[in-house]
XYZ file of C-alpha atoms in Angstrom:
248
model
C 106.389 156.119 58.922
C 107.467 158.639 56.319
C 104.893 160.249 53.984
C 106.541 158.510 51.026
C 106.121 155.036 52.500
C 102.588 155.805 53.609
C 101.717 156.976 50.102
C 103.169 153.814 48.581
C 101.213 151.658 51.034
C 97.961 153.485 50.224
C 98.428 152.841 46.516
C 98.638 149.099 47.187
C 95.260 148.965 48.963
C 92.705 147.343 46.614
C 90.020 149.904 45.870
C 86.967 150.522 43.770
C 87.647 153.810 42.025
C 84.587 155.931 41.389
C 83.800 157.848 38.203
C 83.282 161.627 38.363
C 80.408 162.294 40.741
C 77.646 164.882 40.621
C 76.285 166.226 43.898
C 72.533 166.385 44.269
C 69.555 166.269 46.610
C 67.379 163.197 46.845
C 63.711 163.770 46.054
C 61.932 160.423 46.112
C 62.136 156.752 45.204
C 59.264 155.804 42.880
C 60.317 152.145 43.024
C 63.127 149.962 44.388
C 65.480 150.612 41.504
C 64.708 154.234 40.666
C 65.484 157.470 42.485
C 64.706 161.059 41.549
C 67.575 163.442 42.226
C 67.736 167.217 41.936
C 71.010 168.484 40.475
C 72.072 171.808 39.026
C 69.956 172.167 35.945
C 66.968 170.072 36.938
C 65.733 166.696 38.115
C 67.126 163.408 36.821
C 66.344 159.732 37.285
C 69.080 157.538 38.766
C 69.364 153.774 39.017
C 69.435 152.509 42.621
C 71.499 149.324 42.673
C 70.572 148.451 46.265
C 67.140 146.791 46.560
C 67.017 147.390 50.333
C 64.706 149.956 51.884
C 67.469 152.483 52.688
C 64.860 154.519 54.565
C 67.410 156.033 56.954
C 69.553 157.179 54.030
C 67.287 158.012 51.092
C 64.894 160.620 52.428
C 63.797 163.876 50.753
C 66.625 166.391 50.884
C 69.412 163.897 51.566
C 72.791 164.765 50.040
C 73.572 162.194 47.351
C 76.134 161.659 44.626
C 75.326 160.245 41.211
C 77.477 159.296 38.235
C 76.806 158.913 34.544
C 76.345 155.262 33.696
C 78.344 153.339 31.132
C 75.799 150.540 31.115
C 74.421 149.462 27.742
C 71.823 147.171 29.288
C 68.855 146.793 26.992
C 65.751 148.540 28.233
C 67.563 150.671 30.798
C 65.750 153.997 31.228
C 68.263 155.971 33.291
C 71.545 157.648 32.356
C 72.758 157.905 35.959
C 73.649 155.603 38.860
C 73.119 156.583 42.484
C 76.485 155.883 44.124
C 76.862 157.616 47.488
C 74.753 159.167 50.252
C 75.952 161.384 53.067
C 74.945 160.232 56.555
C 76.167 162.814 59.039
C 79.956 162.905 58.812
C 80.362 159.795 56.681
C 79.687 158.827 53.095
C 77.792 155.604 52.452
C 78.006 153.561 49.271
C 74.556 152.398 48.169
C 75.732 150.363 45.195
C 75.275 146.689 46.077
C 77.579 145.698 43.207
C 80.605 147.112 45.023
C 81.006 144.452 47.767
C 81.466 141.523 45.383
C 83.874 143.487 43.218
C 85.971 144.660 46.162
C 85.964 141.319 47.982
C 86.849 139.550 44.735
C 89.912 141.778 44.343
C 90.966 141.143 47.928
C 90.541 137.378 47.662
C 92.624 137.206 44.492
C 95.376 139.191 46.193
C 95.089 137.010 49.316
C 94.304 140.228 51.140
C 91.718 138.897 53.595
C 93.418 137.054 56.491
C 90.672 134.426 57.045
C 91.066 133.295 53.420
C 94.711 134.101 52.694
C 95.678 130.428 52.332
C 93.639 130.042 49.133
C 95.101 130.741 45.704
C 92.275 129.673 43.365
C 89.267 132.003 43.430
C 86.206 131.096 41.397
C 83.229 133.432 41.108
C 79.599 132.298 41.269
C 80.181 128.560 41.695
C 77.184 126.289 41.291
C 76.177 123.851 44.019
C 73.070 121.733 44.495
C 71.297 124.495 46.429
C 72.121 127.212 43.888
C 74.989 129.683 43.494
C 77.300 131.370 45.943
C 79.580 134.324 45.333
C 82.961 132.607 45.564
C 84.589 129.202 45.913
C 88.174 129.190 47.199
C 90.507 126.274 46.574
C 94.089 125.202 47.100
C 95.751 121.799 47.153
C 95.731 120.455 50.675
C 93.006 122.874 51.845
C 89.316 122.214 52.403
C 87.391 124.149 49.715
C 85.685 127.233 51.111
C 82.467 128.840 49.869
C 81.986 132.535 50.574
C 78.770 134.526 50.321
C 79.129 138.327 50.357
C 76.392 140.646 51.599
C 76.179 144.426 51.420
C 75.265 146.262 54.616
C 74.408 149.976 54.773
C 72.268 150.310 57.912
C 74.075 151.504 61.057
C 72.331 152.423 64.319
C 74.237 153.581 67.384
C 77.430 152.086 66.011
C 75.872 148.707 65.169
C 75.778 147.583 61.539
C 72.564 145.651 60.935
C 71.599 143.290 58.118
C 69.127 143.211 56.501
C 67.324 146.554 56.295
C 64.307 144.808 54.738
C 63.052 141.207 55.127
C 65.089 138.944 52.849
C 64.043 135.390 52.120
C 67.024 135.197 49.770
C 69.443 136.120 52.545
C 68.059 133.456 54.874
C 68.216 130.905 52.059
C 71.879 131.696 51.416
C 72.775 131.326 55.088
C 70.997 127.972 55.263
C 72.784 126.938 52.082
C 76.130 127.691 53.721
C 75.085 125.573 56.684
C 74.296 122.699 54.326
C 77.767 122.973 52.794
C 79.352 122.760 56.251
C 77.345 119.607 56.943
C 78.906 118.094 53.808
C 82.434 118.785 55.000
C 83.158 122.072 53.250
C 84.249 125.300 54.831
C 81.660 128.075 54.422
C 81.578 131.736 55.372
C 79.293 134.751 55.179
C 81.096 138.067 54.749
C 79.181 141.268 55.454
C 80.739 144.343 53.885
C 79.540 147.474 55.666
C 79.752 150.191 53.026
C 80.579 152.952 55.497
C 83.210 153.593 58.147
C 81.221 154.338 61.315
C 80.162 150.840 62.448
C 81.751 149.363 65.577
C 80.048 145.938 65.591
C 77.832 143.854 63.301
C 74.661 141.942 64.184
C 71.730 140.367 62.333
C 68.627 142.558 62.261
C 66.527 139.973 64.057
C 63.781 142.414 65.063
C 63.103 143.331 61.434
C 63.632 139.838 59.992
C 63.227 137.062 62.597
C 63.628 134.331 59.975
C 67.012 135.653 58.895
C 68.030 136.065 62.528
C 67.084 132.466 63.264
C 68.910 131.161 60.183
C 71.977 133.235 61.106
C 72.100 131.865 64.655
C 71.603 128.254 63.529
C 74.268 128.569 60.845
C 76.901 130.003 63.171
C 76.159 127.266 65.714
C 76.633 124.682 62.947
C 80.066 126.018 61.992
C 79.411 128.661 59.350
C 82.002 131.410 59.764
C 80.858 135.022 59.792
C 83.036 138.066 59.165
C 82.207 141.760 58.958
C 84.333 144.589 57.608
C 83.801 148.317 57.293
C 84.814 150.435 54.313
C 86.509 153.761 53.833
C 84.305 155.684 51.418
C 85.377 158.921 49.749
C 84.301 160.813 46.652
C 87.130 159.117 44.771
C 87.177 155.506 45.934
C 85.968 152.740 48.245
C 88.412 150.517 50.107
C 88.423 148.060 52.994
C 88.805 149.690 56.416
C 88.820 147.128 59.238
C 87.243 143.967 60.594
C 84.615 144.503 63.300
C 83.206 142.059 65.883
C 80.146 139.982 65.008
C 77.410 139.704 67.649
C 74.362 137.451 67.571
C 72.205 140.248 69.018
C 72.503 144.020 69.273
């Protein structure tokens, strides 16, 4: 393929483009949503949009990248967002808002093969058990509910979710199972916000309840997909689908 064609193809890949980033060193995490980062000129506070533990990523001295925030949220105390962390040779996105935004773009462009038949994409649909991330519809097709989860933990090539016990995650998986029992199509999509994962599996050792709910849901017909991301200092895009295992 010629460089020109390759360049044109790259431009068509849906991406989340990042604002200008500032390199820094992670100091500590006073609470789930706040990180202290040392940059040239001093120490700043940065909003951490991922409520997970991130213990294997956010340790003192870790190379991180922050960006000035455009948020006008009332009561917000930080001027920066923590966006990326370096883990060896790869960059990892630690912004849990990215997966829904990226998957939403892909769904609307019919860019995810398992869901390419759907043309109507609705965000945050309400059902009896609560809300899910997306509902996909098309005349003649069974409606499909999709729940998107962010995954950042990778060990020995295995992407693991969650990295902290999550009653909410187990509840969502059971909710998808309930939708299947009512005749709907339902899927959980795990977006691994890094490029070095080879397979995906539930982190059953850390969260047995989620692992149990995951296994029951897949046995009942809930579909599960996992994709990795290409993460650079400029943008985040979908990389490839990886196999889903019930155990590591």
